[in-house]
DNA sequence: TTGCTCCTCACGTCACGTGAGGTGGC
DNA sequence: TTGCTCCTCACGTCACGTGAGGTGGC
């Protein structure tokens, strides 16, 4: 028989660990002295301890190990627990792989630009929304800005502020196209029957803005004419992390623009639906 | 400005998280109401929050992120932190890979044998030891057992029990060799000047038993004639986990054998120095 | 005024590490 | 008898989740 210290040294664990396993009932000493409380272990308890340590090294929790060590576990249950754990490890392996690539691209960013002063891309998902909007084709950015001002003005006057949530621009044309086909409108807290006639017979009507599972998002605050920098950062990020564009891009204005006529400061979130490239 | 709930929804974090980041000073609300304690955030705080979340996704602790977000970090420090984190992820990636393979081999074990009732291999290291032993060549196992009995008897009579620690057999011949070349002796708590003459002019002398960095170990308790089962388990484990034998095998007796003449029960640890195969 | 949102404690998580303060064993 | 080993609390770790109990805001 060994006292706890010797037993611990043989198995290369701490005494504290052995006391912990004792308290959890995972490995009780073969005998505990009533008076002194000293724990005594026998050498033939090492196989059980080693099984415990082996399962721990596989990443099982002590509670799970408790079940796996007990007499009454069926083979099927054991196999099930191992398979589940296998799936978890495979999952986390894939995630760590992606993390590694992101770290590498950050390091590269620093090498090239001397800092992290760039945009930070996050992945999120969006539920479906009620969307009151009009789809139009524009020849240039000036036209877009004029239309946007009109939408904002009409939205303010015709939608109650608890219904009107966020100004959104959905891009239905690629960036290579000559003409811009955009949808301008408001996300609403709840569907309403309102329609809003803009000039030229263009009408904002309600529709469902689709839910998106995975979208890459960047938030930027600053002058509106530097939006392209954020798009650039998104493009680099997607390439570095093997994502592909999977739907029309959205610009969500987190603050209503044009509030201060003297500045063109905007706070917007640029969202690209994406999928993992094969 | 947003109240905490709206700000949290936009960034897809919990309010609790925002309060936590506030308390840690990582992201303070742009304004906190003195009377009600309500926190108010501005949209242009989102870039900072998103950087925080991006760094968190890379696996940095909040304390590290605190430094990385602060104004006074030099580019070099940032690069250093990223490189360190990269090394950590690479390390854990390799470990998870090994874990995955071990889980797979356990599942296979269950498929083939219907249970885990086998030996559990653990990796450990051994420091150098004082070793009082004699090296001999044997023709068969009966000879070995006779010599071992002699070593045990002499050890008991000539070594004080606080000096004598464990009976060890070191195998200097391969298993394919006809003759067995073994070293039988005791690990000692401290070097002593003792020599012990066994029969036939064979003498136990003190030497240093080398330290081993990585050894694969199995403990078994049971009749001595079933030791080969443990060796089999070790062989399978080494193959499944890409380890190679890197030195002479040791059998460490955790209890002195031959204590009860009516049984041949032994508790021993079988240790193979190993290295990772290329 | 009624919900809704927000507030501040404070416990729980997981597997121990790390003292503090005290006692048994050779 | 003196160290050495062991004992039992009990706090700390890390990033929050999850109530409890109470109050401000539209």
XYZ file of C-alpha atoms (C1' of nucleotides) in Angstrom:
608
model
C 0.000 0.000 0.000
C 1.049 3.546 -0.755
C 0.314 6.811 0.929
C -1.154 9.421 -1.343
C 2.183 11.069 -2.123
C 3.883 7.908 -3.327
C 0.859 6.799 -5.297
C 0.707 10.226 -6.915
C 4.384 10.114 -7.862
C 4.037 6.689 -9.464
C 1.100 7.824 -11.580
C 2.529 11.321 -12.136
C -0.536 13.142 -10.874
C -0.878 15.593 -7.985
C -2.138 14.621 -4.583
C -4.788 17.250 -5.004
C -6.030 15.444 -8.080
C -6.296 12.141 -6.221
C -8.287 13.860 -3.448
C -10.476 15.411 -6.093
C -11.140 12.039 -7.746
C -11.856 10.584 -4.326
C -14.420 13.277 -3.571
C -16.092 12.728 -6.945
C -16.131 8.995 -6.342
C -14.037 8.305 -9.433
C -11.212 6.636 -7.567
C -11.524 5.934 -3.883
C -8.520 4.897 -1.797
C -8.532 1.206 -0.927
C -8.609 2.348 2.688
C -8.949 5.615 4.572
C -7.774 5.902 8.158
C -10.725 6.897 10.323
C -8.701 8.907 12.738
C -6.080 10.689 10.689
C -7.988 10.825 7.422
C -4.908 9.487 5.612
C -5.711 7.868 2.272
C -4.018 4.576 1.385
C -3.896 3.217 -2.177
C -2.925 -0.152 -3.590
C -0.840 -0.680 -6.703
C -3.649 -2.587 -8.387
C -5.710 0.615 -8.390
C -3.355 2.028 -10.992
C -5.104 0.446 -13.980
C -8.314 2.279 -13.062
C -6.458 5.531 -12.543
C -4.676 5.094 -15.850
C -7.943 4.483 -17.632
C -9.276 7.649 -16.047
C -6.236 9.605 -17.206
C -6.417 8.117 -20.691
C -10.059 9.161 -21.053
C -9.228 12.582 -19.681
C -6.524 12.931 -22.319
C -9.199 12.218 -24.912
C -11.024 15.300 -23.651
C -13.884 13.746 -21.700
C -15.176 15.557 -18.626
C -14.821 13.887 -15.247
C -18.583 13.415 -15.131
C -18.483 11.530 -18.427
C -15.505 9.518 -17.269
C -17.487 8.586 -14.183
C -20.062 6.906 -16.389
C -17.480 5.307 -18.635
C -15.673 3.761 -15.671
C -18.798 2.421 -14.015
C -19.765 -1.195 -14.285
C -23.170 -0.744 -15.817
C -22.309 1.005 -19.068
C -23.301 -0.901 -22.161
C -20.874 -1.217 -25.035
C -23.267 0.757 -27.199
C -23.212 3.684 -24.835
C -19.429 3.656 -24.731
C -19.260 3.584 -28.496
C -21.757 6.427 -28.642
C -19.767 8.593 -26.275
C -16.589 7.989 -28.244
C -18.300 8.807 -31.527
C -19.731 12.005 -30.118
C -16.376 13.038 -28.809
C -14.850 12.215 -32.177
C -17.311 14.516 -33.927
C -16.555 17.285 -31.438
C -12.830 17.010 -31.988
C -13.284 17.025 -35.745
C -15.393 20.143 -35.409
C -12.933 21.970 -33.230
C -10.081 20.870 -35.479
C -11.801 22.543 -38.414
C -12.440 25.672 -36.355
C -8.867 25.913 -35.163
C -7.729 25.511 -38.708
C -9.837 28.494 -39.734
C -8.587 30.463 -36.714
C -5.015 29.761 -37.715
C -5.608 31.129 -41.173
C -7.201 34.258 -39.768
C -4.259 34.856 -37.459
C -1.896 34.444 -40.380
C -3.813 36.982 -42.411
C -3.710 39.423 -39.475
C 0.033 39.016 -39.230
C 0.336 39.667 -42.936
C -1.851 42.740 -42.512
C 0.565 44.062 -39.919
C 3.585 43.356 -42.084
C 2.058 45.219 -44.969
C 0.362 48.104 -43.230
C 2.264 48.467 -39.993
C -0.838 48.130 -37.829
C -4.296 46.679 -37.400
C -5.958 49.992 -38.248
C -8.395 48.407 -40.598
C -11.898 47.062 -40.515
C -12.838 44.011 -38.495
C -15.036 41.518 -40.217
C -17.500 39.495 -38.155
C -19.741 36.626 -39.155
C -23.392 36.789 -38.183
C -26.842 35.757 -39.283
C -29.967 37.785 -39.920
C -33.597 36.763 -39.475
C -36.219 37.665 -42.065
C -37.515 41.230 -41.765
C -40.414 43.341 -42.911
C -39.002 45.683 -45.521
C -40.700 48.735 -47.027
C -38.682 49.602 -50.101
C -38.572 50.639 -53.729
C -36.320 49.133 -56.376
C -34.772 51.545 -58.860
C -31.995 51.818 -61.425
C -29.465 54.620 -61.150
C -26.920 56.045 -63.561
C -24.474 57.400 -60.996
C -23.883 57.960 -57.293
C -25.321 61.458 -57.276
C -28.670 60.061 -58.341
C -28.440 57.491 -55.561
C -27.770 60.122 -52.921
C -30.733 62.236 -54.104
C -33.044 59.233 -53.977
C -31.774 58.277 -50.544
C -32.461 61.774 -49.213
C -35.995 61.521 -50.507
C -36.523 58.099 -48.910
C -35.230 59.358 -45.583
C -37.438 62.443 -45.689
C -40.570 60.499 -46.598
C -39.805 57.782 -44.076
C -39.470 60.309 -41.294
C -42.759 61.946 -42.121
C -44.857 58.897 -42.904
C -43.631 56.151 -40.583
C -43.952 56.248 -36.828
C -40.536 56.062 -35.181
C -41.337 52.883 -33.247
C -42.187 51.121 -36.516
C -39.337 52.491 -38.647
C -36.147 50.717 -37.644
C -33.238 50.995 -40.042
C -32.516 52.467 -43.457
C -31.219 49.736 -45.765
C -29.809 49.705 -49.297
C -29.825 46.339 -51.065
C -27.535 46.072 -54.108
C -29.076 43.986 -56.876
C -26.396 44.689 -59.440
C -22.789 43.609 -59.482
C -20.147 46.230 -59.075
C -19.038 45.623 -62.636
C -22.408 46.631 -64.119
C -22.694 50.065 -65.648
C -26.043 50.894 -64.133
C -26.731 50.481 -60.401
C -29.844 48.574 -59.494
C -30.639 49.245 -55.858
C -33.479 48.804 -53.441
C -33.854 51.606 -50.886
C -36.081 51.300 -47.864
C -36.674 50.735 -44.180
C -36.683 47.651 -42.050
C -39.866 47.801 -39.952
C -40.596 46.513 -36.495
C -43.791 44.971 -37.849
C -45.496 44.768 -41.264
C -47.749 47.729 -42.071
C -50.120 48.460 -44.911
C -48.443 51.706 -45.809
C -47.118 52.413 -49.299
C -45.138 55.517 -50.058
C -45.166 57.082 -53.509
C -41.853 58.671 -54.345
C -41.385 60.874 -57.400
C -41.500 59.471 -60.953
C -44.151 56.869 -60.174
C -41.741 54.880 -57.999
C -43.463 53.330 -54.968
C -42.088 51.888 -51.726
C -43.947 48.665 -50.999
C -43.698 46.112 -48.253
C -41.984 42.777 -48.810
C -40.033 40.254 -46.792
C -36.304 40.806 -46.671
C -34.944 37.253 -46.639
C -33.188 35.738 -43.665
C -29.495 35.065 -44.189
C -27.618 32.307 -42.396
C -24.095 33.488 -42.769
C -23.085 36.974 -43.584
C -19.776 38.769 -43.376
C -20.229 42.165 -41.817
C -18.180 45.306 -41.348
C -19.214 48.437 -39.481
C -17.680 51.737 -40.443
C -18.160 55.236 -39.128
C -16.896 58.149 -41.191
C -17.397 60.216 -44.327
C -19.672 58.509 -46.810
C -17.211 58.802 -49.685
C -14.782 56.365 -48.061
C -17.158 53.447 -48.017
C -15.081 51.693 -50.674
C -12.294 51.080 -48.115
C -14.622 48.894 -46.081
C -15.598 46.988 -49.214
C -11.943 46.423 -49.933
C -11.360 45.021 -46.442
C -14.334 42.685 -46.860
C -12.982 41.420 -50.172
C -9.565 40.678 -48.716
C -11.101 38.948 -45.727
C -13.296 36.741 -47.892
C -10.362 35.708 -49.998
C -8.160 34.987 -46.996
C -10.859 32.900 -45.309
C -12.229 31.050 -48.321
C -15.662 32.612 -48.412
C -17.679 33.388 -51.528
C -20.407 35.980 -52.056
C -23.764 34.210 -51.934
C -26.319 36.959 -52.439
C -26.989 40.681 -52.801
C -25.008 42.986 -50.519
C -26.807 45.151 -47.965
C -25.842 48.475 -46.483
C -27.588 48.974 -43.155
C -27.481 52.532 -41.798
C -27.189 52.291 -38.022
C -27.889 56.015 -37.755
C -30.175 57.954 -40.060
C -27.914 59.830 -42.504
C -28.342 63.482 -43.557
C -29.208 64.520 -39.998
C -26.540 67.214 -40.047
C -26.563 69.020 -43.419
C -22.998 70.226 -42.876
C -21.419 66.759 -42.757
C -21.703 63.519 -44.643
C -20.794 61.415 -41.623
C -22.417 57.970 -41.742
C -22.404 54.876 -39.538
C -23.223 51.840 -41.597
C -22.905 48.115 -41.552
C -22.014 46.436 -44.831
C -23.313 42.895 -45.034
C -22.411 40.239 -47.598
C -24.223 36.903 -47.580
C -21.416 34.349 -47.916
C -20.771 30.627 -48.140
C -17.621 28.650 -47.464
C -15.818 27.938 -50.745
C -15.446 24.249 -51.605
C -27.709 56.480 -29.155
C -28.831 53.034 -28.184
C -29.777 51.495 -24.914
C -27.837 48.376 -24.027
C -30.422 45.971 -25.420
C -30.538 47.526 -28.880
C -26.790 47.883 -29.040
C -26.428 44.248 -28.028
C -28.879 43.099 -30.703
C -27.043 45.012 -33.412
C -23.720 43.468 -32.469
C -25.254 40.088 -31.631
C -23.821 39.900 -28.151
C -25.603 39.618 -24.801
C -26.273 42.571 -22.553
C -24.393 40.717 -19.870
C -21.336 40.673 -22.097
C -21.507 44.427 -22.648
C -21.763 44.995 -18.897
C -18.816 42.676 -18.431
C -16.711 44.582 -20.973
C -17.734 47.814 -19.293
C -16.583 46.576 -15.896
C -13.268 45.422 -17.368
C -12.868 48.774 -19.075
C -12.702 47.185 -22.510
C -15.719 49.045 -23.862
C -17.353 51.730 -21.814
C -20.737 53.170 -22.767
C -20.503 56.630 -24.292
C -22.675 57.767 -21.411
C -24.055 56.264 -18.216
C -27.040 57.830 -16.496
C -26.051 58.825 -12.973
C -29.413 58.181 -11.492
C -30.738 55.079 -13.178
C -27.389 53.498 -14.067
C -28.644 52.968 -17.642
C -25.839 52.540 -20.153
C -26.083 54.363 -23.482
C -23.962 53.433 -26.507
C -23.314 55.169 -29.802
C -23.195 53.439 -33.174
C -19.617 54.547 -33.722
C -18.545 52.346 -30.797
C -19.313 49.323 -32.902
C -15.938 49.236 -34.673
C -14.203 48.884 -31.311
C -16.625 46.212 -30.172
C -16.155 44.349 -33.431
C -12.394 44.456 -33.070
C -12.819 43.078 -29.572
C -15.019 40.268 -30.869
C -12.669 39.528 -33.753
C -9.715 39.180 -31.381
C -11.817 37.048 -29.064
C -12.613 34.760 -31.991
C -8.872 34.383 -32.506
C -8.686 32.968 -28.993
C -7.139 35.861 -27.087
C -8.130 36.389 -23.457
C -9.952 39.567 -22.527
C -6.869 40.735 -20.635
C -4.776 40.373 -23.784
C -7.446 42.074 -25.843
C -7.355 44.941 -23.389
C -3.727 45.534 -24.250
C -4.276 45.071 -27.966
C -7.083 47.641 -27.996
C -5.196 50.234 -26.017
C -3.577 53.176 -27.690
C -0.053 52.595 -26.503
C 0.711 49.202 -27.986
C 3.562 49.184 -30.419
C 3.237 47.348 -33.708
C 6.005 45.002 -32.615
C 4.084 43.980 -29.538
C 0.972 43.343 -31.577
C 2.919 41.234 -34.029
C 4.500 39.366 -31.140
C 1.151 38.555 -29.565
C -0.218 37.324 -32.858
C 2.835 35.151 -33.486
C 2.591 33.649 -30.035
C -1.043 32.913 -30.497
C -0.282 31.368 -33.869
C 2.241 29.022 -32.290
C -0.285 28.052 -29.626
C -2.945 27.246 -32.183
C -0.504 25.209 -34.240
C 0.423 23.296 -31.123
C -3.133 22.581 -30.104
C -3.987 21.659 -33.672
C -1.301 18.988 -33.596
C -2.518 17.746 -30.216
C -6.118 17.545 -31.315
C -5.013 15.653 -34.364
C -3.316 13.086 -32.148
C -6.370 12.958 -29.869
C -8.576 12.268 -32.856
C -6.442 9.323 -33.885
C -6.538 7.923 -30.366
C -10.299 8.171 -30.248
C -10.529 6.403 -33.568
C -8.341 3.590 -32.335
C -10.517 3.262 -29.217
C -13.613 2.997 -31.362
C -11.935 0.337 -33.436
C -10.988 -1.482 -30.238
C -14.637 -1.552 -29.241
C -15.753 -2.768 -32.636
C -13.278 -5.638 -32.516
C -13.438 -6.637 -28.886
C -16.831 -5.442 -27.751
C -15.432 -3.374 -24.891
C -12.568 -1.307 -23.547
C -11.400 -4.115 -21.244
C -7.827 -3.701 -22.263
C -4.761 -1.920 -21.036
C -4.543 1.863 -20.999
C -1.329 3.327 -22.269
C -0.086 6.581 -20.795
C 2.858 8.749 -21.791
C 5.241 9.879 -19.083
C 8.857 10.766 -18.466
C 11.381 9.368 -15.990
C 14.274 11.146 -14.299
C 17.654 9.464 -13.945
C 17.852 7.016 -11.032
C 20.439 5.248 -8.945
C 20.289 1.611 -10.007
C 21.890 -1.349 -8.271
C 21.793 -4.193 -10.776
C 23.496 -7.098 -12.476
C 23.395 -7.833 -16.196
C 23.043 -11.464 -17.213
C 22.143 -13.677 -20.153
C 19.402 -16.254 -19.788
C 18.375 -19.242 -21.870
C 14.716 -19.369 -20.865
C 12.112 -17.832 -18.579
C 12.598 -20.364 -15.796
C 16.166 -19.186 -15.411
C 14.953 -15.600 -15.283
C 12.458 -16.335 -12.542
C 15.104 -18.122 -10.458
C 17.504 -15.199 -10.789
C 14.753 -12.738 -9.925
C 13.909 -14.638 -6.733
C 17.528 -14.489 -5.754
C 17.749 -10.744 -6.417
C 14.631 -10.124 -4.350
C 15.889 -12.225 -1.446
C 19.311 -10.563 -1.391
C 17.828 -7.120 -1.818
C 15.541 -7.614 1.153
C 18.363 -8.771 3.369
C 21.075 -6.356 2.315
C 19.326 -3.077 1.509
C 17.520 -0.972 4.044
C 13.866 -0.553 3.078
C 14.065 3.238 2.922
C 16.885 2.968 0.343
C 15.464 0.106 -1.726
C 12.665 1.476 -3.879
C 11.550 -0.665 -6.792
C 12.567 -3.899 -8.448
C 13.309 -3.284 -12.125
C 14.095 -5.525 -15.081
C 15.733 -3.836 -18.086
C 15.596 -5.802 -21.345
C 18.765 -5.386 -23.387
C 17.867 -7.933 -26.045
C 15.152 -7.795 -28.656
C 12.270 -10.164 -28.377
C 13.438 -11.935 -31.513
C 16.796 -12.917 -30.017
C 17.228 -16.470 -28.850
C 18.957 -15.606 -25.611
C 17.546 -13.039 -23.173
C 19.939 -10.398 -21.989
C 18.471 -8.719 -18.928
C 19.538 -6.432 -16.120
C 17.885 -7.171 -12.772
C 18.105 -4.776 -9.862
C 16.671 -2.136 -7.599
C 16.090 1.561 -8.027
C 17.502 3.226 -4.920
C 16.441 6.368 -3.106
C 20.094 7.462 -3.055
C 23.379 6.018 -4.342
C 25.090 3.619 -1.914
C 28.455 1.900 -1.956
C 26.949 -1.545 -1.586
C 27.651 -4.337 -4.067
C 25.879 -7.644 -3.865
C 27.523 -10.847 -5.085
C 24.979 -13.243 -6.499
C 25.854 -16.831 -7.367
C 28.187 -17.676 -10.294
C 30.407 -14.623 -9.823
C 27.612 -12.279 -10.957
C 27.625 -8.986 -9.029
C 25.034 -6.267 -8.609
C 26.743 -2.914 -8.963
C 25.521 0.635 -8.864
C 25.085 2.661 -12.044
C 22.851 5.443 -13.304
C 19.657 4.360 -14.955
C 19.223 6.952 -17.703
C 16.441 9.519 -17.683
C 13.837 9.039 -20.399
C 11.868 11.898 -21.900
C 8.968 10.064 -23.404
C 7.915 6.611 -22.478
C 4.783 4.658 -23.150
C 3.638 2.893 -20.028
C 1.119 0.249 -19.076
C 0.315 -1.007 -15.603
C -1.035 -4.506 -15.167
C -2.034 -6.476 -12.115
C -2.478 -10.224 -12.420
C -0.742 -13.557 -12.905
C 2.803 -13.161 -14.160
C 2.329 -15.508 -17.096
C -0.069 -13.088 -18.835
C 2.382 -10.267 -19.140
C 2.495 -10.770 -22.932
C -1.052 -9.374 -23.214
C 0.144 -6.009 -21.934
C 3.034 -6.066 -24.390
C 0.552 -6.719 -27.173
C -1.544 -3.729 -26.126
C 1.535 -1.516 -26.078
C 2.501 -2.634 -29.565
C -0.937 -1.891 -30.961
C -0.991 1.501 -29.276
C 2.404 2.479 -30.639
C 1.382 1.528 -34.128
C -1.934 3.383 -33.910
C -0.275 6.520 -32.571
C 2.862 6.567 -34.712
C 5.393 5.929 -31.992
C 8.594 3.933 -32.346
C 10.621 2.098 -29.726
C 13.604 4.229 -28.805
C 15.447 2.246 -26.163
C 15.449 -0.815 -23.900
C 12.161 -1.769 -22.273
C 11.798 -1.692 -18.498
C 9.561 -3.716 -16.234
C 9.047 -1.894 -12.949
C 7.550 -4.006 -10.152
C 5.273 -1.747 -8.128
C 4.996 -4.446 -5.471
C 7.733 -6.858 -4.554
C 6.883 -10.189 -6.215
C 7.102 -13.627 -4.565
C 5.647 -12.279 -1.332
C 2.979 -14.977 -1.295
C 4.509 -18.304 -2.353
C 1.096 -19.687 -3.277
C 0.386 -17.146 -6.036
C 2.278 -15.552 -8.862
C 0.287 -12.324 -8.713
C 2.344 -9.319 -9.847
C 1.722 -5.579 -10.232
C 4.101 -4.154 -12.777
C 4.533 -1.211 -15.026
C 5.926 -1.882 -18.482
C 7.780 1.093 -19.885
C 8.967 1.596 -23.458
C 11.064 4.628 -24.347
C 9.458 5.936 -27.538
C 9.760 8.667 -30.136
C 7.208 10.021 -32.563
C 7.684 8.388 -35.972
C 8.575 10.769 -38.786
C -50.795 52.532 -15.122
C -48.939 48.312 -17.073
C -45.334 45.893 -19.316
C -40.776 46.175 -20.829
C -36.098 47.100 -20.073
C -32.650 47.991 -17.258
C -29.964 47.854 -12.782
C -26.891 45.418 -9.136
C -25.648 41.550 -6.504
C -24.250 36.803 -6.265
C -24.020 31.973 -7.269
C -22.581 28.457 -10.694
C -19.444 26.577 -14.266
C -14.713 23.022 -14.596
C -10.775 20.765 -12.767
C -8.095 21.530 -10.083
C -3.678 25.063 -8.036
C -2.430 27.381 -4.162
C -2.065 28.902 0.291
C -3.650 28.832 5.404
C -3.781 26.603 9.560
C -3.483 22.400 11.884
C -2.217 17.411 12.976
C -0.448 12.443 12.371
C 3.778 9.266 11.564
C 8.465 7.687 11.544
C 11.620 15.529 19.130
C 12.054 17.474 14.542
C 10.863 17.479 9.817
C 7.944 15.510 6.540
C 3.570 14.280 4.927
C -0.945 14.466 5.247
C -5.570 16.580 6.447
C -9.610 19.998 5.608
C -11.324 24.343 4.374
C -11.679 28.010 1.070
C -10.398 31.307 -2.386
C -9.008 31.925 -7.266
C -9.216 30.806 -12.237
C -12.178 32.592 -17.043
C -15.928 34.660 -19.373
C -19.741 35.064 -18.777
C -25.122 32.522 -17.953
C -28.728 32.598 -14.959
C -31.779 33.811 -11.574
C -33.318 37.048 -7.584
C -35.079 41.207 -6.201
C -35.790 45.811 -7.320
C -36.446 50.206 -10.140
C -36.581 53.527 -14.269
C -38.876 54.817 -18.860
C -42.379 55.227 -22.437
